[in-house]
JSON list of C-alpha atoms in Angstrom, two decimals:
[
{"chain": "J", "resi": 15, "resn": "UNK", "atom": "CA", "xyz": [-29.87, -17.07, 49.81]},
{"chain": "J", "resi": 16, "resn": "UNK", "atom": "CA", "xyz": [-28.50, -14.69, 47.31]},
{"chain": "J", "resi": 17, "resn": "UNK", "atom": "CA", "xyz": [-30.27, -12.05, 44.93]},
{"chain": "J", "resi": 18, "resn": "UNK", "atom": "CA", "xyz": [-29.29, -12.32, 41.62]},
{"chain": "J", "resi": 19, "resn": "UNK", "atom": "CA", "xyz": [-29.83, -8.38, 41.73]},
{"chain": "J", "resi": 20, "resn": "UNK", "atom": "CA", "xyz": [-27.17, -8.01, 44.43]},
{"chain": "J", "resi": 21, "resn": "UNK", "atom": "CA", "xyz": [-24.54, -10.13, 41.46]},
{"chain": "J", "resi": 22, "resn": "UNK", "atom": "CA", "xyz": [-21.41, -7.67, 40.97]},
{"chain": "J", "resi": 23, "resn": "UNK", "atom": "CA", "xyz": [-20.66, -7.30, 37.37]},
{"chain": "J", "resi": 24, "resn": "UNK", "atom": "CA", "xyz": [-16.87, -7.34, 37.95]},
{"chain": "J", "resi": 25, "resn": "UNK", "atom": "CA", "xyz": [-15.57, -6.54, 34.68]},
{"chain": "J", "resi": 26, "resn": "UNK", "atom": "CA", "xyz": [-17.47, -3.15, 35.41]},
{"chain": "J", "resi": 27, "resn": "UNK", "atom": "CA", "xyz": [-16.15, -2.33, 38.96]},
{"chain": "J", "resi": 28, "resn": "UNK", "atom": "CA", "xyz": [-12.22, -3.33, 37.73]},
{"chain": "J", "resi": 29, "resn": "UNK", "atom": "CA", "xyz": [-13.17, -0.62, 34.76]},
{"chain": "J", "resi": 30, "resn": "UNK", "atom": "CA", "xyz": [-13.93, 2.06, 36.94]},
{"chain": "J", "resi": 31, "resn": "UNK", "atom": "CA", "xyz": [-11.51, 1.52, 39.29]},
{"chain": "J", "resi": 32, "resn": "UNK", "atom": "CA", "xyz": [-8.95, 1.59, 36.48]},
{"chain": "J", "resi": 33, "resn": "UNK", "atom": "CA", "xyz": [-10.66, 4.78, 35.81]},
{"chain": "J", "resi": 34, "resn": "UNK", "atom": "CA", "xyz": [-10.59, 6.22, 38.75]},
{"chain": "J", "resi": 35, "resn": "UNK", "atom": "CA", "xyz": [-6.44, 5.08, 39.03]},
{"chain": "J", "resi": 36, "resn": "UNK", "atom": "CA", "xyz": [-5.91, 6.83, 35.74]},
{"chain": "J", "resi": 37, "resn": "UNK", "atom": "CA", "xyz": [-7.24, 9.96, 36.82]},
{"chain": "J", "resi": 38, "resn": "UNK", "atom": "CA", "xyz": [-5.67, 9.83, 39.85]},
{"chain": "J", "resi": 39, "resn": "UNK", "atom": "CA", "xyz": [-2.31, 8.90, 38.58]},
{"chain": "J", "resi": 40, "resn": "UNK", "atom": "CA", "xyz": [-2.71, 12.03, 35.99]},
{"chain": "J", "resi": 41, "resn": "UNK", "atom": "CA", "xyz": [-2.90, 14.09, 38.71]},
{"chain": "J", "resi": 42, "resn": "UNK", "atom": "CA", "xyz": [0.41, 12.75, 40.39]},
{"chain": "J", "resi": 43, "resn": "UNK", "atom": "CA", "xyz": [1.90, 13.18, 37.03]},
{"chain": "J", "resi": 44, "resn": "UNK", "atom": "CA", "xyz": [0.94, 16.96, 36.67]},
{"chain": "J", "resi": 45, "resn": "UNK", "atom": "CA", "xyz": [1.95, 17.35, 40.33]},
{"chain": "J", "resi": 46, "resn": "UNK", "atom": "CA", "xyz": [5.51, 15.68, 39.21]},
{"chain": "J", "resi": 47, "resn": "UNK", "atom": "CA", "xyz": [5.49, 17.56, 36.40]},
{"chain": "J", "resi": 48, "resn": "UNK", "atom": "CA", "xyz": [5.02, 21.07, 38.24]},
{"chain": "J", "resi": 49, "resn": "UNK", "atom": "CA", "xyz": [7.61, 20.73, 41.01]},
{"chain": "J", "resi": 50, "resn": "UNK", "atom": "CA", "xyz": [9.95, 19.33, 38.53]},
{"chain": "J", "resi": 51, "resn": "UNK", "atom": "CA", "xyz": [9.36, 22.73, 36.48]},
{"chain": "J", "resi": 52, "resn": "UNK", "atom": "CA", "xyz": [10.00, 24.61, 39.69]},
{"chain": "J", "resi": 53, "resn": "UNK", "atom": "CA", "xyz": [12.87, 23.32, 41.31]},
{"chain": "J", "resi": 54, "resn": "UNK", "atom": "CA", "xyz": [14.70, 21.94, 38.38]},
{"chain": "J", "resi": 55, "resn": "UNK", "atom": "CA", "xyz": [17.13, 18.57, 38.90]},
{"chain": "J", "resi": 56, "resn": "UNK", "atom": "CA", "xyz": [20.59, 20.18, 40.62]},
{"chain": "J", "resi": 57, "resn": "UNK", "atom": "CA", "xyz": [22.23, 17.24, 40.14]},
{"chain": "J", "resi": 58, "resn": "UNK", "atom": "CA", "xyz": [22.60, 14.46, 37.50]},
{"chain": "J", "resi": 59, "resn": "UNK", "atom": "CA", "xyz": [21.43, 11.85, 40.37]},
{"chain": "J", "resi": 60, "resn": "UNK", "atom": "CA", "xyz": [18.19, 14.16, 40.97]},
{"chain": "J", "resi": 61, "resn": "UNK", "atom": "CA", "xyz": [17.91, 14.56, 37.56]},
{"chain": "J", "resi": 62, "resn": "UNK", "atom": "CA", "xyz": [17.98, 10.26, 37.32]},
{"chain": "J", "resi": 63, "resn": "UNK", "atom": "CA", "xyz": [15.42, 10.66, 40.43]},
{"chain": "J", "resi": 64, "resn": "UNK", "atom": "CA", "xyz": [12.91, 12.60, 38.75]},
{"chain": "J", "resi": 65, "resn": "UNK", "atom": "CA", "xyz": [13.26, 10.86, 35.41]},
{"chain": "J", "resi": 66, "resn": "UNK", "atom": "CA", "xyz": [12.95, 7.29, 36.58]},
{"chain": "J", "resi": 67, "resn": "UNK", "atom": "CA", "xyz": [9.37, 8.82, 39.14]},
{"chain": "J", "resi": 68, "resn": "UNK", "atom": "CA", "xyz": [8.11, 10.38, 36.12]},
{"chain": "J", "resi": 69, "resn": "UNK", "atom": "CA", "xyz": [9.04, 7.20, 33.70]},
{"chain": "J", "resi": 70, "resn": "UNK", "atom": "CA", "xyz": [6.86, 5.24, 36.18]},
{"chain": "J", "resi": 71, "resn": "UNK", "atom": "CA", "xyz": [4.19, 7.25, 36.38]},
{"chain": "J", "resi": 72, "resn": "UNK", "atom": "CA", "xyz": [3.68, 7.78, 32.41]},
{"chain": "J", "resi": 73, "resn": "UNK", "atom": "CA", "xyz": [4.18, 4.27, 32.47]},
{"chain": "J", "resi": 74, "resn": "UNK", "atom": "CA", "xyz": [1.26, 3.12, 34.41]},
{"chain": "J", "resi": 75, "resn": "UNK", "atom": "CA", "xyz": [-0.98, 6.07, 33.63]},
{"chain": "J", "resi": 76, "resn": "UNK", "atom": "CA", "xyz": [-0.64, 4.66, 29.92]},
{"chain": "J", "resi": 77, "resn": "UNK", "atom": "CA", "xyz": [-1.43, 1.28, 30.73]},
{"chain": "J", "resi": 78, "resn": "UNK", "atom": "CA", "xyz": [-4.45, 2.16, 32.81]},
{"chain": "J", "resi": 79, "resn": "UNK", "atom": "CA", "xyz": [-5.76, 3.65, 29.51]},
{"chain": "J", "resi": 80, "resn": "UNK", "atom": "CA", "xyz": [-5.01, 1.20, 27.43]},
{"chain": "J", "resi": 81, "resn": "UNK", "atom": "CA", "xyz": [-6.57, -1.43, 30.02]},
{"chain": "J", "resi": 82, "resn": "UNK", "atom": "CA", "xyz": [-9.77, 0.73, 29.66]},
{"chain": "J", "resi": 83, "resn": "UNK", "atom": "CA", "xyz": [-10.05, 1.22, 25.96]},
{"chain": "J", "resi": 84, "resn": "UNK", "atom": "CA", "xyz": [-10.04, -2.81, 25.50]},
{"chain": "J", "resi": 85, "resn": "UNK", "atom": "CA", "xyz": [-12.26, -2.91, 28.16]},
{"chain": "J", "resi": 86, "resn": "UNK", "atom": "CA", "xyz": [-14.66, -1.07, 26.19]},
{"chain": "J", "resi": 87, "resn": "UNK", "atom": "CA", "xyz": [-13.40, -2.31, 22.65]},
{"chain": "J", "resi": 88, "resn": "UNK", "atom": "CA", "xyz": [-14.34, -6.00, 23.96]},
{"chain": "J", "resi": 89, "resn": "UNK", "atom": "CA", "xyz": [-17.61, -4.20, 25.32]},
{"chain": "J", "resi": 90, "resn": "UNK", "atom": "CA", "xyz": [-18.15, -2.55, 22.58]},
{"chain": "J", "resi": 91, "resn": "UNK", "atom": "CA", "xyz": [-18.50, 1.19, 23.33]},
{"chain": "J", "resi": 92, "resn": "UNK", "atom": "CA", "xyz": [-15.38, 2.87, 22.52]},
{"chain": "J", "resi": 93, "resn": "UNK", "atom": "CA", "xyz": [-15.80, 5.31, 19.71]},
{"chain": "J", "resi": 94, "resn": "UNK", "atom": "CA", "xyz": [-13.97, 5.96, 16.89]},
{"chain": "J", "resi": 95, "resn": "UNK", "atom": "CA", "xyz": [-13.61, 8.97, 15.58]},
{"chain": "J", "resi": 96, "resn": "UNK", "atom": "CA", "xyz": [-12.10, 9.21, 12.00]},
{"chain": "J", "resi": 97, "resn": "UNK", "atom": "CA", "xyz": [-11.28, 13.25, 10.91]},
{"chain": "J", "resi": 98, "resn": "UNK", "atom": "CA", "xyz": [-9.04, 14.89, 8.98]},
{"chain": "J", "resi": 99, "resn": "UNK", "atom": "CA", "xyz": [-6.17, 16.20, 11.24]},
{"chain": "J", "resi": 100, "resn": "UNK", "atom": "CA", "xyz": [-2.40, 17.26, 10.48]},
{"chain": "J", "resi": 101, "resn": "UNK", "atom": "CA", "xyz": [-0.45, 15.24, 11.52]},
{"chain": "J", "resi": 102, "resn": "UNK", "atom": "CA", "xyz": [2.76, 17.12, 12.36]},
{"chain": "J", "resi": 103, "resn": "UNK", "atom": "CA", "xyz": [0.12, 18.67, 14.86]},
{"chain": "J", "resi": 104, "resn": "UNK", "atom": "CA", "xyz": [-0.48, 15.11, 16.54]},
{"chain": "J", "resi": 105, "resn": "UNK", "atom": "CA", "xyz": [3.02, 14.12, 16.99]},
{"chain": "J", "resi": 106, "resn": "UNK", "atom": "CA", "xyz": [4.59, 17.62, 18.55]},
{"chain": "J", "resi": 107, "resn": "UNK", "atom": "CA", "xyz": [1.48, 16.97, 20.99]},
{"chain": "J", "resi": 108, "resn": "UNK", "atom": "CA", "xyz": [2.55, 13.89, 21.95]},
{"chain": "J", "resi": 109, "resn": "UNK", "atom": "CA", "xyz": [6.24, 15.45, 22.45]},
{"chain": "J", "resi": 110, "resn": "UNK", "atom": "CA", "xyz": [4.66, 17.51, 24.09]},
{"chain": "J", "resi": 111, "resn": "UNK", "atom": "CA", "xyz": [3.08, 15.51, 26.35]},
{"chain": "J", "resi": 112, "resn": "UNK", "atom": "CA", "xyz": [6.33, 14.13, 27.23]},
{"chain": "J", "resi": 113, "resn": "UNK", "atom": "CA", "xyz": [8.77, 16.80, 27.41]},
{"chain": "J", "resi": 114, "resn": "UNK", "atom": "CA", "xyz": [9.65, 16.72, 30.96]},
{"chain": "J", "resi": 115, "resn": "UNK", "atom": "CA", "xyz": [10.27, 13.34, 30.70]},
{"chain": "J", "resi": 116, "resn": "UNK", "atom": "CA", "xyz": [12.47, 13.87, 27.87]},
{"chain": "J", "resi": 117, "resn": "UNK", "atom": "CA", "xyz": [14.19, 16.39, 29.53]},
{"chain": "J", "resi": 118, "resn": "UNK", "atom": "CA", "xyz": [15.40, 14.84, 32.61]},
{"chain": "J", "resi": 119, "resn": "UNK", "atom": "CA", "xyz": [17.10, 11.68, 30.68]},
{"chain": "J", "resi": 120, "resn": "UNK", "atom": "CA", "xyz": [18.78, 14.06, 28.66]},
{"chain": "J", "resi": 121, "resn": "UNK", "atom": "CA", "xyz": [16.89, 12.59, 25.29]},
{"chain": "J", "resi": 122, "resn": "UNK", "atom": "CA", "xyz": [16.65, 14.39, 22.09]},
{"chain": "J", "resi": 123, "resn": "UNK", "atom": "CA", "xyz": [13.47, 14.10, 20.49]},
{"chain": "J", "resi": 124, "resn": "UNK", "atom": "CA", "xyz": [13.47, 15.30, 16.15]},
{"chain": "J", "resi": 125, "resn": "UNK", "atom": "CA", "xyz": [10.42, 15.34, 14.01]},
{"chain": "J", "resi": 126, "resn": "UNK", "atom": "CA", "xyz": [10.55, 14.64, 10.75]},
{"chain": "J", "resi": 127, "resn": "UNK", "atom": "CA", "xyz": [7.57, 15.01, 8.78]},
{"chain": "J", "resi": 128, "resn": "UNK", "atom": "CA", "xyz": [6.14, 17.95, 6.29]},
{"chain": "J", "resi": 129, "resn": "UNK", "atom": "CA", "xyz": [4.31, 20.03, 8.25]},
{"chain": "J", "resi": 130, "resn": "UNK", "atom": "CA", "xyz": [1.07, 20.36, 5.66]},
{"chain": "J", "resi": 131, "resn": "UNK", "atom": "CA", "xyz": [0.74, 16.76, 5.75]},
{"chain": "J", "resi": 132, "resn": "UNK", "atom": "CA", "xyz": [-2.71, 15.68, 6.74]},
{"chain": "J", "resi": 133, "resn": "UNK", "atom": "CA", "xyz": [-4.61, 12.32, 7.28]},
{"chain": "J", "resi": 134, "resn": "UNK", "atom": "CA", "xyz": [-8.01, 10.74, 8.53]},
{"chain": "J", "resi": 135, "resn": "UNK", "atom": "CA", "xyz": [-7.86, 9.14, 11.57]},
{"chain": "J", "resi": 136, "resn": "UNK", "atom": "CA", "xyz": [-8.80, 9.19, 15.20]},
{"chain": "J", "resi": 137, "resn": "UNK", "atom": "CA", "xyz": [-6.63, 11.68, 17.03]},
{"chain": "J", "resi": 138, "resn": "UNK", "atom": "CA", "xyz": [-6.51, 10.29, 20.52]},
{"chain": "J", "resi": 139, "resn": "UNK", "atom": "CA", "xyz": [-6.53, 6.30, 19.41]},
{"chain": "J", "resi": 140, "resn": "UNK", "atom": "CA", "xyz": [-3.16, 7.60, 17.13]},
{"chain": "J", "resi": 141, "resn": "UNK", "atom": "CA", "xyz": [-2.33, 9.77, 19.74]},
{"chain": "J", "resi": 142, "resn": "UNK", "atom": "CA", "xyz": [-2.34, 7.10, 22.61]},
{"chain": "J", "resi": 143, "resn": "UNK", "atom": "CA", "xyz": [-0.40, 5.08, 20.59]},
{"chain": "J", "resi": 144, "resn": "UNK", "atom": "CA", "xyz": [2.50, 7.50, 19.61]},
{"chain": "J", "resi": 145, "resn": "UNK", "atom": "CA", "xyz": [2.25, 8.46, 23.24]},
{"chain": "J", "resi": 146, "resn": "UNK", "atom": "CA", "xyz": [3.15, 4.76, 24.53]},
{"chain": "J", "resi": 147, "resn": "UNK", "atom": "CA", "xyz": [6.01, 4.31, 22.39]},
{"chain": "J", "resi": 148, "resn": "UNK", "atom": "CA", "xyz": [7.33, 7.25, 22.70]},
{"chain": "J", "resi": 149, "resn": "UNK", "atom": "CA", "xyz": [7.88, 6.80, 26.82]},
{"chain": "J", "resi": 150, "resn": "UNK", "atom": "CA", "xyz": [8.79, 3.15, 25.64]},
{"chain": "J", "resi": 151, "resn": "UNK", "atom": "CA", "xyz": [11.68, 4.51, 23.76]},
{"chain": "J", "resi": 152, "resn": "UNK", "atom": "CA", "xyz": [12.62, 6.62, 26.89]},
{"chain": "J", "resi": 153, "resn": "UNK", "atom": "CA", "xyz": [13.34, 3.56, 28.83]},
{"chain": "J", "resi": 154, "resn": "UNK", "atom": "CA", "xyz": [15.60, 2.22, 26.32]},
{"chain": "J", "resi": 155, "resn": "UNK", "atom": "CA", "xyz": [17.15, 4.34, 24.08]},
{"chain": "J", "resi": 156, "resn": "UNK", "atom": "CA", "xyz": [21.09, 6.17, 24.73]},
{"chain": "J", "resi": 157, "resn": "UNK", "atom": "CA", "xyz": [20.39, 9.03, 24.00]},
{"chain": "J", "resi": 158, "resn": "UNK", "atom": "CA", "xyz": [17.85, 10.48, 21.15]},
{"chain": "J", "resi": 159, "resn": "UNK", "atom": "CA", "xyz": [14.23, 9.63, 19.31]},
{"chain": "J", "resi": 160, "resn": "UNK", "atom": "CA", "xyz": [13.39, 9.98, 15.54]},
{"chain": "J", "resi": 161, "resn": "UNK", "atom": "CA", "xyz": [9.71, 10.63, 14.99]},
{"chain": "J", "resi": 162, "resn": "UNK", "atom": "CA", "xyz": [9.03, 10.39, 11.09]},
{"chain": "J", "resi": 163, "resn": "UNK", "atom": "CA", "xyz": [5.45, 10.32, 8.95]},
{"chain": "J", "resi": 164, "resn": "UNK", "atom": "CA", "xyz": [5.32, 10.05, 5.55]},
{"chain": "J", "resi": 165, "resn": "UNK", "atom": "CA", "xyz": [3.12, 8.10, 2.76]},
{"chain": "J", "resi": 166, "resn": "UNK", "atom": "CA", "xyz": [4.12, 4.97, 1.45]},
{"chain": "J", "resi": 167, "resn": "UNK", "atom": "CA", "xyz": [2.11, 3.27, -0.92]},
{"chain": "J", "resi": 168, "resn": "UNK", "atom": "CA", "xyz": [-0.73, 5.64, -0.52]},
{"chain": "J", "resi": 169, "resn": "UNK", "atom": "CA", "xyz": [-1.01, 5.15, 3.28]},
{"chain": "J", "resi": 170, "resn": "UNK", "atom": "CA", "xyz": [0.24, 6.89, 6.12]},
{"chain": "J", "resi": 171, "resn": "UNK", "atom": "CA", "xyz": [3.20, 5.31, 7.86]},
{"chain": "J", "resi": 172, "resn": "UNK", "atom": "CA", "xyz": [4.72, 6.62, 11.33]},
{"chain": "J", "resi": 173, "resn": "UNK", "atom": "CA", "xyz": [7.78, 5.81, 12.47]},
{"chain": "J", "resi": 174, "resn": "UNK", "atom": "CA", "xyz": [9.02, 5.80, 16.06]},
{"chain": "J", "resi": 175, "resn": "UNK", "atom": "CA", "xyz": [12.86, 5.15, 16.29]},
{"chain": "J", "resi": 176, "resn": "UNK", "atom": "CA", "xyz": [15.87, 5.08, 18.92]},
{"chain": "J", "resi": 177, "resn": "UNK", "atom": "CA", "xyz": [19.85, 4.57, 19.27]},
{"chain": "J", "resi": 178, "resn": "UNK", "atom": "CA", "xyz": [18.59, 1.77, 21.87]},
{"chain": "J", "resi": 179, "resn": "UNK", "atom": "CA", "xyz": [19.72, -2.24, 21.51]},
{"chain": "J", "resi": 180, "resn": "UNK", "atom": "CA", "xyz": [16.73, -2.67, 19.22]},
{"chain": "J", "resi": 181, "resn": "UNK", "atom": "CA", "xyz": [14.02, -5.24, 19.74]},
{"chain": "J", "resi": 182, "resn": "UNK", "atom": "CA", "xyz": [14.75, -8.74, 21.27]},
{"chain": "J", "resi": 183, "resn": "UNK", "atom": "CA", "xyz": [14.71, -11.24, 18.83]},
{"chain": "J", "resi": 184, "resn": "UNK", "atom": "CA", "xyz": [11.81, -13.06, 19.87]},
{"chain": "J", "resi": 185, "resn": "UNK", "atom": "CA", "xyz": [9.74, -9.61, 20.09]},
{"chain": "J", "resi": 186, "resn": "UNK", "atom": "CA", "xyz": [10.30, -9.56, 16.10]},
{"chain": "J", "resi": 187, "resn": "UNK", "atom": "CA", "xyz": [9.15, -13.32, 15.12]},
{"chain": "J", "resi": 188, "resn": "UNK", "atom": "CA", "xyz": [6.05, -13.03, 16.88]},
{"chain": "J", "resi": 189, "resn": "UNK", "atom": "CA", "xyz": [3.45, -11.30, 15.16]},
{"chain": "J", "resi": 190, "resn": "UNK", "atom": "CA", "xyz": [3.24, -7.63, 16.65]},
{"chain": "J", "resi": 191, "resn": "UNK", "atom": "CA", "xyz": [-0.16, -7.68, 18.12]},
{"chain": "J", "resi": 192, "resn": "UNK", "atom": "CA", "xyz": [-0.14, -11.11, 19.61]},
{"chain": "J", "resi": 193, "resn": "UNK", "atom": "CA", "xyz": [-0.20, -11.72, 23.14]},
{"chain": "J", "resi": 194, "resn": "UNK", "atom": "CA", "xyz": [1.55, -15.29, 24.14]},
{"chain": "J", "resi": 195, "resn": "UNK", "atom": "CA", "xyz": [0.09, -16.66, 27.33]},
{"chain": "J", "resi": 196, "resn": "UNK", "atom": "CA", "xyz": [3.61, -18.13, 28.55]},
{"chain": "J", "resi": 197, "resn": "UNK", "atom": "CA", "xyz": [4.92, -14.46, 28.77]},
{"chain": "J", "resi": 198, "resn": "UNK", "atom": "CA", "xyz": [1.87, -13.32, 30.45]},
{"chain": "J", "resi": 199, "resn": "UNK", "atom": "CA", "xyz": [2.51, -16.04, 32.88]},
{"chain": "J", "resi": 200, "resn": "UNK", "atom": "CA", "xyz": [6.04, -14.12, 33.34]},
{"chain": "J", "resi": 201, "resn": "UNK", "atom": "CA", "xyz": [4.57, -10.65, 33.77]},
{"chain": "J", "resi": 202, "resn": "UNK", "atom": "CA", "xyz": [5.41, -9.55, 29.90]},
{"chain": "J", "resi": 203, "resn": "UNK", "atom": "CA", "xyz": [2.06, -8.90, 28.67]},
{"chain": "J", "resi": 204, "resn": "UNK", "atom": "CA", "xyz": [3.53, -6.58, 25.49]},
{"chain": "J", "resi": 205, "resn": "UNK", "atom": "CA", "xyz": [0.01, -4.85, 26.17]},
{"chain": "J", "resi": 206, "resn": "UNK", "atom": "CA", "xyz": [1.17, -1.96, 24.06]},
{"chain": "J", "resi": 207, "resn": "UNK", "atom": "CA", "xyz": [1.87, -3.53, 21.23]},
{"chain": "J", "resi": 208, "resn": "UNK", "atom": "CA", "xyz": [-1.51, -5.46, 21.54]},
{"chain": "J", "resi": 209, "resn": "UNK", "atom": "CA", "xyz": [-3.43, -1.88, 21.90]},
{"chain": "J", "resi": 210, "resn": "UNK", "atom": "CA", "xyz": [-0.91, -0.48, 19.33]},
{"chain": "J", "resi": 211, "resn": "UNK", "atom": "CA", "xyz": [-2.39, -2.97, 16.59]},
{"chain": "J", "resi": 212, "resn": "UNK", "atom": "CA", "xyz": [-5.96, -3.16, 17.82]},
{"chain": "J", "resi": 213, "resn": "UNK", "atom": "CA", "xyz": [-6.18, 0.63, 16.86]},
{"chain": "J", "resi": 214, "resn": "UNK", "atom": "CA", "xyz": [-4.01, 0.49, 13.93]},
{"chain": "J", "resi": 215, "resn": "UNK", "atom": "CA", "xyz": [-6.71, -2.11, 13.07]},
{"chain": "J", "resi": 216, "resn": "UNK", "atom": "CA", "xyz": [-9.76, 0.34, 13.28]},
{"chain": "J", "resi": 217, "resn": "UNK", "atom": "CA", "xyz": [-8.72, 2.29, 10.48]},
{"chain": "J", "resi": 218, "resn": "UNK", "atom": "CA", "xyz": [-10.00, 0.61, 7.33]},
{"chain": "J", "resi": 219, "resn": "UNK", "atom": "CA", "xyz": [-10.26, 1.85, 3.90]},
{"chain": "J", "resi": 220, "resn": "UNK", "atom": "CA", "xyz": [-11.71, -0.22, 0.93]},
{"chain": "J", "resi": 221, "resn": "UNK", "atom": "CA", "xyz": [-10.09, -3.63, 1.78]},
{"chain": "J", "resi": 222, "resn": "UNK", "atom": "CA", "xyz": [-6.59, -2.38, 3.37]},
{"chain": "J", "resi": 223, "resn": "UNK", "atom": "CA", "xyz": [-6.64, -2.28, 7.62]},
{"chain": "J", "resi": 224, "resn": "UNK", "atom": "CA", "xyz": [-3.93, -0.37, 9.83]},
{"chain": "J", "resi": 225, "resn": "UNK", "atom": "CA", "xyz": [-0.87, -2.55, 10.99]},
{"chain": "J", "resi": 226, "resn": "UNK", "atom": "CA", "xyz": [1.93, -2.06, 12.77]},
{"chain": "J", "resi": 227, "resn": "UNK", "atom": "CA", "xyz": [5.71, -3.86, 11.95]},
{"chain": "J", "resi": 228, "resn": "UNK", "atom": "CA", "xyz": [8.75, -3.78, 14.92]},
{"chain": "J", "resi": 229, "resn": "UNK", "atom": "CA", "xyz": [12.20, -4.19, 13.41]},
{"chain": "J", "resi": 230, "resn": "UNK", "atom": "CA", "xyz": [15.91, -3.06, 14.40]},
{"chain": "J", "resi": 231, "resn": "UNK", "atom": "CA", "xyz": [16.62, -1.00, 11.05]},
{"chain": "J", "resi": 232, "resn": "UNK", "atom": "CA", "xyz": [16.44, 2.05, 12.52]},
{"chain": "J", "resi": 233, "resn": "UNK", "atom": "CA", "xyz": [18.37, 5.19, 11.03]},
{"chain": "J", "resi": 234, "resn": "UNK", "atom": "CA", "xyz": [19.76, 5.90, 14.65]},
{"chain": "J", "resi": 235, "resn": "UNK", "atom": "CA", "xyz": [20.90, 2.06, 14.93]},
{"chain": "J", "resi": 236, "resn": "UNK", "atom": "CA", "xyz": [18.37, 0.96, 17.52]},
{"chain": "J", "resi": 237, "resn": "UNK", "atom": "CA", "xyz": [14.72, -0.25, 17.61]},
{"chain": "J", "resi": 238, "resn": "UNK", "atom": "CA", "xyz": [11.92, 1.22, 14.93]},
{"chain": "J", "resi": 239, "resn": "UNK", "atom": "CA", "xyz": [8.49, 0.73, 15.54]},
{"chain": "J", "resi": 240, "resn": "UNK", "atom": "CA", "xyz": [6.30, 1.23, 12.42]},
{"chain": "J", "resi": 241, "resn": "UNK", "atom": "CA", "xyz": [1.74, 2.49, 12.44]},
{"chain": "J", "resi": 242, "resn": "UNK", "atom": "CA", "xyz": [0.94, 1.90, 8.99]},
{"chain": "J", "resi": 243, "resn": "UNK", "atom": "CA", "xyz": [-3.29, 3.29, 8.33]},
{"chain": "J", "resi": 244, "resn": "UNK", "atom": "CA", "xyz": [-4.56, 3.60, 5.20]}
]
């Protein structure tokens, strides 16, 4: 006979073992990050051996998170916090964030946005986002990144570009946020660009919503990945 009080919610244990993962997998990143800044790549093939270990550690690290913010966006207890915040400040922390990965594929990262430019919107939703992309475009650009943010019709659009082969065609006829349950059945779940437009969607103002666009205009001649919020 079973107690209903002994029932496991499972939804709950997968969420804290996700968080417990993420943490974890943080830590191996700092590690990775530290012995890399220590005994810097000799070689070009250690230098493809510590960019392909870190790759796949930023990788999973950010889908852990975004795995536990829709957790708690279908559960809903994830909070978001709208401020002011500049955003040349956000992006360069995001670069930041990834400079080591940046560094051992040989990838040049340039900002362009005015650095008294300021917004309202949540810092580490945004910043998760730009964060995702950004080791995204690691994978498959040549050789350099474009960061841009700017405001187009009185919202604030970000810009994420490579010299990459741009976006498969049937990434850009399907809407951005939607996930299609054949791919999932193949292993592409395109989870970013589900969390990418679930935040984008949190930040509302009067009757416009965030949205994000893919398309392979970029200035460098690759991919372009567009975070429009009013």
């Amino acid at each position: 006979m079973t107690d209903k009080n002994d029932d496991i919610d499972f939804s709950m244990v997968l969420a804290s073992s996700v968080h417990d993962m993420k943490n974890s997998v943080g830590m191996l990143l700092a590690s990775l990050e530290g012995v890399i800044e220590e005994t810097p790549p000799t070689s070009p093939a250690q230098a493809h051996r510590f960019s392909t270990l870190h790759y796949e550690a930023s990788r999973i690290n950010s889908e852990l998170i975004q795995l536990l913010t829709i957790y708690r966006m279908q559960n809903d207890f994830l909070p978001v916090r709208i401020d002011e915040h500049f955003v040349f400040d956000v992006i360069e922390d995001q670069v930041a964030r990834n400079h080591i990965l940046l560094e051992t594929k040989g990838i040049n990262l340039d900002i362009e946005c005015d650095d008294t430019l300021s917004w309202y919107f949540d810092q580490d939703l945004i910043g998760s986002v730009l964060h995702n992309v950004i080791v995204n475009c690691a994978r498959y650009t040549k050789s350099a990144i474009l960061v841009t943010a700017m405001i187009e019709d009185e919202m604030l659009a970000m810009t994420v570009e490579d010299n990459g082969p741009g976006y498969p065609d049937a990434m850009l006829r399907r809407p951005a946020g939607q996930i299609n349950d054949s791919l999932v059945n193949e292993g592409q779940t395109h989870l970013g660009l589900f969390f990418a437009d679930k935040i984008a969607s949190f930040h509302k103002q009067s009757n416009r919503c965030g949205y994000i666009q893919l398309n392979n205009e970029s200035k460098l001649g690759g991919g372009c990945f567009k975070l429009v919020i009013p």
